[in-house]
GROMACS .gro file of C-alpha atoms in nm:
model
   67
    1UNK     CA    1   0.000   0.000   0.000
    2UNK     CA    2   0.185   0.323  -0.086
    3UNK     CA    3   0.258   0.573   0.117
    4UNK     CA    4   0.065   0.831  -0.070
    5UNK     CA    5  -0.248   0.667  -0.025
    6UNK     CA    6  -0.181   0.618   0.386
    7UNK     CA    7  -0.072   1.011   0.332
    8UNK     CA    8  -0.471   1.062   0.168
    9UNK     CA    9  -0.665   0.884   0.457
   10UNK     CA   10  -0.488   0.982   0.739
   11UNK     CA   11  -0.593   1.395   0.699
   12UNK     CA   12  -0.913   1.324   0.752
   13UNK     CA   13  -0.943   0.989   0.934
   14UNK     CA   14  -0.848   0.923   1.314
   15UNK     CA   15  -0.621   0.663   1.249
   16UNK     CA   16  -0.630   0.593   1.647
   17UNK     CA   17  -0.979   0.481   1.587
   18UNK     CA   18  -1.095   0.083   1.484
   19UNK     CA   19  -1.394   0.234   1.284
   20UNK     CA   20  -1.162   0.447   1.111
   21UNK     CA   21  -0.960   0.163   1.057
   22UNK     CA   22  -1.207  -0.024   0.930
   23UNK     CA   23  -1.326   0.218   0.703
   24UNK     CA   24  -0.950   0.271   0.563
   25UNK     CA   25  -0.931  -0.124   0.536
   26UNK     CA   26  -1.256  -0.096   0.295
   27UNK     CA   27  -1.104   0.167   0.113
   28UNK     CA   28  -0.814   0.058   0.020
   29UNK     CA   29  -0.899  -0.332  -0.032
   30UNK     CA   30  -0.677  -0.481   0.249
   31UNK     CA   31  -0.680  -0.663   0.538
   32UNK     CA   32  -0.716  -0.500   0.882
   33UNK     CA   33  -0.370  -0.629   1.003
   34UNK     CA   34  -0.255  -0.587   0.706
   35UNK     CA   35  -0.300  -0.229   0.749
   36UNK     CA   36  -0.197  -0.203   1.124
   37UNK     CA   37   0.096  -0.349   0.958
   38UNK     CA   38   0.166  -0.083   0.694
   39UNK     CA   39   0.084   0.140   0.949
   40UNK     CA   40   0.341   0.082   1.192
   41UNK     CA   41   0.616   0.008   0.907
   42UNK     CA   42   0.552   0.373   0.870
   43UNK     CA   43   0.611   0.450   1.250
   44UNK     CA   44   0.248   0.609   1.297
   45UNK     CA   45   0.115   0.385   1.537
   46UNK     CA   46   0.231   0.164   1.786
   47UNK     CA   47  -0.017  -0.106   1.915
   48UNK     CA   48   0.010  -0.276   2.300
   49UNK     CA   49  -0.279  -0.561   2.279
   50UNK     CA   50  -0.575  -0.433   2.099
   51UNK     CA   51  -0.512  -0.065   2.200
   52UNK     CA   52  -0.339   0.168   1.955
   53UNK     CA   53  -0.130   0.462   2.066
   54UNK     CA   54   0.013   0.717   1.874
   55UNK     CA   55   0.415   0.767   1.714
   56UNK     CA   56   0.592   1.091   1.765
   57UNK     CA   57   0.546   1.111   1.390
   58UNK     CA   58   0.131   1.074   1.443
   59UNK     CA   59   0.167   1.342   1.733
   60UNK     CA   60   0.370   1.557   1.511
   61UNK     CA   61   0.130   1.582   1.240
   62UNK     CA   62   0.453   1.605   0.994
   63UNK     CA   63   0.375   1.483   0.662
   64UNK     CA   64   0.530   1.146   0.554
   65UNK     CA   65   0.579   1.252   0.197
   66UNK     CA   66   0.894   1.531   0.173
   67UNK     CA   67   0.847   1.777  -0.134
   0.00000   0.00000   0.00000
């Protein structure tokens, strides 16, 4: 799943949130842990049992994408 398209959802999505989540997962046509996956390759979140927590990038609000 490419960056850009994590880079899309997360503006306006709480990505914090399992209904966001799932919502994302529909989206973009994966799995669920598939994107908690993508989602921590990308140091965003940081999940402790089935709670998610945010990544200084997350808190940050810095863009993944440089221009």
């Amino acid at each position: 799943m490419p960056r850009f398209k994590i880079e899309e959802v997360r503006r306006s999505r709480n990505l914090l949130n399992w209904k966001h989540l799932d919502a994302i997962k529909e989206e973009l046509g994966v799995s669920k842990r598939n994107l908690l996956h993508r989602l921590k390759d990308l140091e965003l979140v940081q999940e402790v049992g089935r709670q998610l927590y945010p990544s200084e990038k997350l808190k940050s609000d810095a863009p993944l994408l440089k221009h």
